[in-house]
Each structure stands twice: as structure tokens, then as C-alpha cells.
Short mmCIF file of C-alpha atoms in Angstrom, two decimals:
data_model
loop_
_atom_site.label_atom_id
_atom_site.label_comp_id
_atom_site.label_asym_id
_atom_site.label_seq_id
_atom_site.Cartn_x
_atom_site.Cartn_y
_atom_site.Cartn_z
CA MET A 30 0.00 -0.05 -0.11
CA SER A 31 1.17 3.42 -0.82
CA GLY A 32 1.23 6.41 1.59
CA LYS A 33 -1.77 7.99 -0.14
CA VAL A 34 -4.99 8.94 1.86
CA ALA A 35 -8.36 9.42 0.72
CA ILE A 36 -11.13 10.90 3.20
CA VAL A 37 -14.93 10.84 2.62
CA THR A 38 -17.05 13.07 5.08
CA GLY A 39 -20.48 11.76 6.34
CA SER A 40 -19.78 8.35 5.07
CA ASN A 41 -21.41 5.78 7.35
CA LYS A 42 -24.38 5.40 5.00
CA GLY A 43 -25.80 6.42 1.60
CA ILE A 44 -23.77 7.69 -1.29
CA GLY A 45 -20.71 8.42 1.04
CA TYR A 46 -20.59 4.64 2.11
CA ALA A 47 -20.64 3.57 -1.48
CA ILE A 48 -17.81 5.94 -2.36
CA VAL A 49 -15.71 4.44 0.59
CA ARG A 50 -16.53 0.94 -0.84
CA GLY A 51 -15.46 2.12 -4.29
CA LEU A 52 -12.41 3.59 -3.00
CA CYS A 53 -11.43 0.70 -0.97
CA LYS A 54 -11.53 -1.29 -4.21
CA LYS A 55 -9.78 1.03 -6.59
CA PHE A 56 -7.47 3.47 -4.62
CA ASP A 57 -4.07 2.49 -3.84
CA GLY A 58 -3.96 3.88 -0.43
CA LEU A 59 -5.75 4.29 2.94
CA VAL A 60 -9.39 5.23 2.99
CA TYR A 61 -11.05 7.05 5.76
CA LEU A 62 -14.77 6.48 6.43
CA THR A 63 -16.02 9.25 8.73
CA SER A 64 -19.07 10.13 10.53
CA ARG A 65 -20.13 12.20 13.46
CA ASP A 66 -21.60 9.23 15.35
CA VAL A 67 -18.80 6.90 16.37
CA GLU A 68 -20.88 3.68 16.75
CA ARG A 69 -22.45 4.14 13.35
CA GLY A 70 -19.22 4.77 11.68
CA LYS A 71 -17.58 1.72 13.44
CA LYS A 72 -20.59 -0.51 12.24
CA ALA A 73 -20.06 0.76 8.77
CA VAL A 74 -16.54 -0.17 8.81
CA ALA A 75 -17.33 -3.64 10.20
CA ASP A 76 -19.96 -4.04 7.38
CA LEU A 77 -17.39 -3.22 4.75
CA GLU A 78 -14.76 -5.60 6.42
CA LYS A 79 -17.31 -8.39 5.85
CA GLU A 80 -16.91 -7.70 2.06
CA GLY A 81 -13.15 -8.03 2.53
CA LEU A 82 -12.50 -4.23 2.45
CA HIS A 83 -10.61 -2.40 5.00
CA PRO A 84 -11.28 1.20 5.43
CA SER A 85 -10.11 3.13 8.66
CA PHE A 86 -12.47 5.03 10.69
CA HIS A 87 -12.23 8.49 12.30
CA GLN A 88 -14.93 10.62 14.09
CA LEU A 89 -15.56 13.85 12.08
CA ASP A 90 -18.62 16.05 12.57
CA ILE A 91 -18.32 18.89 10.14
CA THR A 92 -20.56 21.24 12.11
CA ASP A 93 -17.94 21.03 15.07
CA ASN A 94 -15.06 22.97 14.67
CA LYS A 95 -13.11 21.12 17.45
CA SER A 96 -13.96 17.79 15.64
CA ILE A 97 -12.57 19.16 12.39
CA GLU A 98 -9.33 20.28 14.20
CA THR A 99 -8.82 17.05 15.98
CA PHE A 100 -9.25 15.19 12.59
CA ARG A 101 -6.89 17.63 10.80
CA ASP A 102 -4.30 17.14 13.57
CA PHE A 103 -4.52 13.49 13.53
CA ILE A 104 -4.23 13.18 9.66
CA LYS A 105 -1.36 15.64 9.70
CA GLU A 106 0.62 13.64 12.43
CA LYS A 107 -0.22 10.21 11.08
CA HIS A 108 -0.01 10.73 7.42
CA GLY A 109 1.30 14.25 6.61
CA GLY A 110 -1.21 15.01 3.83
CA ILE A 111 -4.37 14.18 2.01
CA ASP A 112 -4.64 12.93 -1.65
CA ILE A 113 -8.43 12.72 -2.10
CA LEU A 114 -11.07 14.60 -0.14
CA VAL A 115 -14.77 13.94 -0.92
CA ASN A 116 -17.14 16.40 0.76
CA ASN A 117 -20.14 14.47 1.04
CA ALA A 118 -21.63 15.27 4.55
CA ALA A 119 -25.00 17.18 4.27
CA ILE A 120 -28.49 17.54 5.43
CA ALA A 121 -31.87 18.00 3.86
CA PHE A 122 -35.29 18.62 5.16
CA THR A 123 -38.26 16.54 3.81
CA ALA A 124 -40.80 18.12 1.63
CA ASP A 125 -43.38 17.96 4.36
CA ALA A 126 -41.11 19.30 7.23
CA PRO A 127 -43.00 21.40 9.65
CA GLU A 128 -40.14 23.67 10.43
CA PRO A 129 -40.52 27.37 9.06
CA ALA A 130 -38.53 28.30 6.02
CA GLY A 131 -36.17 30.54 8.16
CA VAL A 132 -35.23 27.54 10.23
CA GLN A 133 -34.75 25.29 7.22
CA ALA A 134 -32.57 27.94 5.63
CA GLU A 135 -30.40 28.63 8.63
CA GLN A 136 -29.79 24.89 9.35
CA THR A 137 -29.45 23.82 5.83
CA ILE A 138 -26.82 26.63 4.79
CA ALA A 139 -25.09 26.05 8.13
CA VAL A 140 -24.30 22.51 7.25
CA ASN A 141 -24.10 22.37 3.44
CA TYR A 142 -22.35 25.41 2.76
CA PHE A 143 -20.59 27.04 5.88
CA SER A 144 -19.57 23.74 7.63
CA VAL A 145 -18.19 22.40 4.32
CA LEU A 146 -16.30 25.68 3.80
CA ASN A 147 -14.80 25.38 7.22
CA THR A 148 -13.97 21.80 6.85
CA CYS A 149 -12.21 22.79 3.43
CA GLU A 150 -10.42 25.71 4.95
CA LYS A 151 -8.97 23.33 7.82
CA LEU A 152 -8.04 20.58 5.56
CA PHE A 153 -6.92 22.02 2.26
CA PRO A 154 -3.46 22.93 3.64
CA LEU A 155 -2.88 19.07 3.87
CA ILE A 156 -3.87 18.23 0.42
CA ARG A 157 -0.92 17.30 -1.53
CA ASN A 158 -0.06 18.68 -4.88
CA GLY A 159 -1.81 16.57 -7.61
CA GLY A 160 -4.75 15.89 -5.09
CA ARG A 161 -8.37 15.85 -5.84
CA VAL A 162 -11.45 17.28 -4.07
CA VAL A 163 -14.85 16.34 -5.10
CA ASN A 164 -17.66 18.23 -3.68
CA ILE A 165 -21.09 16.15 -3.76
CA SER A 166 -23.62 18.61 -5.19
CA SER A 167 -26.87 17.86 -6.75
CA VAL A 168 -29.11 18.47 -9.51
CA MET A 169 -30.66 21.02 -7.21
CA GLY A 170 -27.16 22.57 -7.35
CA HIS A 171 -27.80 23.70 -10.95
CA LEU A 172 -28.31 27.58 -11.44
CA ARG A 173 -31.70 26.79 -12.95
CA ASN A 174 -32.98 26.48 -9.50
CA ILE A 175 -32.41 30.20 -8.66
CA PRO A 176 -35.38 32.30 -10.24
CA SER A 177 -33.45 35.73 -10.04
CA VAL A 178 -31.39 36.40 -13.16
CA GLU A 179 -29.42 39.04 -11.07
CA LEU A 180 -28.64 36.29 -8.60
CA LYS A 181 -27.65 33.81 -11.10
CA ASN A 182 -25.15 36.27 -12.64
CA ARG A 183 -23.59 36.86 -9.05
CA PHE A 184 -23.25 33.26 -8.55
CA LYS A 185 -21.47 32.71 -11.77
CA ASP A 186 -19.25 35.86 -11.68
CA PRO A 187 -15.84 34.48 -12.50
CA ASN A 188 -14.39 37.00 -9.93
CA LEU A 189 -16.78 35.86 -7.17
CA THR A 190 -14.70 35.59 -3.82
CA ILE A 191 -15.58 33.41 -0.91
CA PRO A 192 -16.47 36.31 1.33
CA GLU A 193 -18.93 37.55 -1.21
CA LEU A 194 -20.35 34.09 -1.72
CA SER A 195 -20.93 33.70 2.13
CA GLU A 196 -22.58 37.07 2.17
CA LEU A 197 -25.02 35.89 -0.48
CA MET A 198 -25.77 32.79 1.64
CA ARG A 199 -26.44 35.04 4.70
CA GLN A 200 -28.78 37.25 2.62
CA TYR A 201 -30.75 34.08 1.58
CA ILE A 202 -31.18 33.11 5.18
CA GLU A 203 -32.26 36.68 6.23
CA ALA A 204 -34.89 36.71 3.35
CA ALA A 205 -35.99 33.20 4.36
CA LYS A 206 -36.66 34.44 7.93
CA GLN A 207 -38.40 37.42 6.58
CA GLY A 208 -40.50 35.31 4.31
CA THR A 209 -39.46 37.35 1.06
CA HIS A 210 -37.07 34.75 -0.36
CA ALA A 211 -39.21 32.76 -2.82
CA PRO A 212 -39.44 35.23 -5.82
CA GLU A 213 -35.66 35.45 -6.04
CA TRP A 214 -34.30 32.35 -4.31
CA GLY A 215 -37.08 29.83 -4.85
CA ASN A 216 -38.58 27.65 -2.22
CA SER A 217 -35.82 25.05 -1.70
CA SER A 218 -33.02 25.74 1.04
CA TYR A 219 -31.41 22.47 -0.05
CA ALA A 220 -31.16 23.91 -3.67
CA VAL A 221 -29.70 27.18 -2.54
CA SER A 222 -27.13 25.28 -0.23
CA LYS A 223 -25.99 23.21 -3.37
CA VAL A 224 -25.91 26.07 -5.63
CA GLY A 225 -23.67 27.77 -3.08
CA LEU A 226 -21.49 24.63 -2.89
CA THR A 227 -21.19 24.53 -6.74
CA ALA A 228 -20.16 28.06 -6.80
CA LEU A 229 -17.53 27.54 -4.09
CA THR A 230 -16.29 24.72 -5.98
CA MET A 231 -15.31 27.03 -8.82
CA ILE A 232 -13.88 29.60 -6.41
CA GLN A 233 -11.66 26.94 -4.73
CA GLN A 234 -10.36 25.82 -8.12
CA ARG A 235 -9.12 29.28 -8.97
CA MET A 236 -7.50 29.49 -5.55
CA LEU A 237 -5.67 26.12 -5.82
CA ASN A 238 -4.60 26.22 -9.67
CA ASP A 239 -1.27 26.87 -8.66
CA ARG A 240 -0.96 23.61 -6.54
CA ASP A 241 -2.25 21.38 -9.17
CA ILE A 242 -5.25 20.43 -7.19
CA LYS A 243 -8.31 19.52 -8.93
CA VAL A 244 -11.64 20.57 -7.45
CA ASN A 245 -14.95 19.50 -9.01
CA ALA A 246 -18.78 19.40 -8.08
CA VAL A 247 -20.93 16.39 -9.02
CA HIS A 248 -24.57 15.63 -9.29
CA PRO A 249 -24.41 11.82 -8.29
CA GLY A 250 -27.92 11.19 -9.57
CA TYR A 251 -31.20 10.72 -7.80
CA VAL A 252 -30.40 7.89 -5.38
CA ASP A 253 -32.33 5.78 -2.87
CA THR A 254 -31.00 7.11 0.38
CA ASP A 255 -32.43 8.52 3.57
CA MET A 256 -31.83 12.06 2.21
CA THR A 257 -34.31 11.41 -0.84
CA SER A 258 -36.80 9.46 1.48
CA HIS A 259 -35.85 6.53 -0.62
CA LYS A 260 -37.65 7.84 -3.67
CA GLY A 261 -34.49 7.86 -5.84
CA PRO A 262 -34.36 5.08 -8.50
CA LEU A 263 -30.56 4.74 -8.33
CA THR A 264 -28.53 2.48 -5.76
CA ILE A 265 -25.98 3.89 -3.72
CA ASP A 266 -23.29 2.26 -5.78
CA GLU A 267 -24.74 3.87 -9.04
CA GLY A 268 -24.62 7.11 -7.07
CA ALA A 269 -20.96 6.80 -6.42
CA VAL A 270 -19.86 6.15 -10.04
CA ALA A 271 -19.39 9.88 -10.87
CA PRO A 272 -17.83 10.76 -7.68
CA LEU A 273 -15.38 7.91 -8.01
CA PHE A 274 -14.61 8.95 -11.54
CA LEU A 275 -13.61 12.47 -10.54
CA ALA A 276 -11.61 11.17 -7.56
CA LEU A 277 -9.80 8.42 -9.47
CA GLU A 278 -10.04 8.47 -13.20
CA ALA A 279 -10.89 11.82 -14.62
CA ASP A 280 -8.38 13.58 -16.81
CA ASP A 281 -6.30 16.23 -15.15
CA SER A 282 -7.95 18.87 -17.28
CA VAL A 283 -11.25 18.36 -15.60
CA LYS A 284 -11.17 20.99 -12.80
CA GLY A 285 -13.57 23.44 -11.48
CA GLN A 286 -16.35 21.73 -13.27
CA TYR A 287 -20.01 20.74 -12.56
CA VAL A 288 -20.20 17.19 -13.50
CA TRP A 289 -23.32 14.91 -14.16
CA ARG A 290 -24.07 11.39 -13.11
CA ASP A 291 -22.89 10.07 -16.38
CA LYS A 292 -19.52 11.60 -15.93
CA GLN A 293 -20.10 14.25 -18.35
CA ILE A 294 -19.14 17.95 -17.75
CA ILE A 295 -22.38 20.26 -18.32
CA SER A 296 -22.91 23.83 -18.30
CA TRP A 297 -23.86 25.16 -14.83
CA ASP A 298 -26.27 27.41 -16.28
CA GLY A 299 -27.44 25.54 -19.41
CA PRO A 300 -30.00 22.87 -19.78
CA THR A 301 -29.79 19.87 -17.47
CA PRO A 302 -29.72 16.39 -18.93
CA THR A 303 -32.31 13.75 -18.11
CA PRO A 304 -32.75 11.51 -16.39
CA TYR A 305 -31.63 12.96 -13.20
#
């Protein structure tokens, strides 16, 4: 085994679990399955060991700054760096969730955007030159989900900075709390969070170009998971196909892109292919 390291956040179940499974089969290095709940994470590792696979486990709660720092320090001391980082951890409210729009917006953006951003800021200094980052976005992360043309233009501004993007996320939360969000932002806090993550991907790529690090966002498909209330037609292993492609097989020229479940690069503000 080489000294290479791959990390998948939120990977004790669903697509993240399948990505760990695929990495264990194809990646010449150590694969870390992480989860905020230690017992669930250890059970997931034990289940994969029954398949003859051998991921390592470490607790990681991306909403807990201390947890991120503890994990970062562990990886730095034990391995010295990271070669693949898959940002998979996320939350989604169900369509019939009773929480007010403002609550859904604040909690969803906190996890799916700000916590991912914080995790990246802590871990990116450890990513080795030539490394790959895969941000798990969604069909909901396509710009078509933002009704406002002005907002779309701000999101895809090639000079957009992380502070400016974070301010956009805060403006959305405030609009949701005021109940004025729908005309410009739409009615899905999950969509806004994934649009934010996709925009972040493109900014991160610009920032990391000089380190030969590839950062891409991917729509894994509509998968049968807890997050989709098990309505998706795809298996978790089918949902892992495109993320694994970006982590392991994509040409080095694929960077700062929005990639579809069939491994094709698509325009972030153009038409979306079907099926999803």
C-alpha cells in the first residue's frame, strides 16, 4: 500500500458509504470512512470488512470546529497529507417538514455550505499537490433553481470571492426568515445550499490552480437514500460512479467543473440532461 490517503465525510451510509466502498476497491492507499456518530461509523467499517474491504475510521462532525481540528491534526501527524477529499456530508429537510422556512434555511446553509467551507479551510493545507477534491452537489445545485437572473449572474461571476459568496448565503437566510425569499431564491433551502457549494467549487479551483489540485462538483444522480426519503431510483453504488470517476479517473484537465451522474461535464447555467 502506498502512503496515499482518501477521506470521505459523512460516509457511514448512503452515497458516502458507497464511495468509501469504491475507493477501497480501486484506490492505492488508505481510505477513511468518517461520521459524526462513532458507533454508526464503526458499524459501517465492520460491514465493509465483511466484504473483504478495509477502510479506517475516524470521528468527524463537520458542524463541530473542534472535531474538524482534531481530525486535521490526526491526519497531519499520522499521514502528513491528503490525496483525495470527498465532501459528502450534508442534510436535507423533507418536503413536508414542519419547520418554518427561516429555520430550514439557517440549518441547511449552516451544514451544507458553511460547515463544508470550514472543513475545506482546515483540511486544504494538507492536500498534496496533484490531489483531488470532490464536492457532492446535486441536480438542485444547478443554477436553473435560482429564479433571479441577477442572483444567477452573481453566483457565476468569475471573480466572485468566498466572502462575497458567504454574504449571499447570509442574505438568503435573512430573506427566508423574513418570508421574502421565494421570488428570487425559490422555495428550496437545499437547492440554495447546493448552488452555493457548486459556486464555492469554482472559487476553490481558482485558488488552488497553482498547487495542481483538481476541485469539482458532481450531481451523483437521484439515489435511494435517507436524504431522498428512498424515492430515488438509483442504488448507492450507482450514485457513487461519478464521484469515484472524479476522484480516481478523470483527466487532469477536468477541474472547476459541474459534472453529471454520467461523468459528463455540463454547463452550470445551461439545460440539464435527463434522467436526473
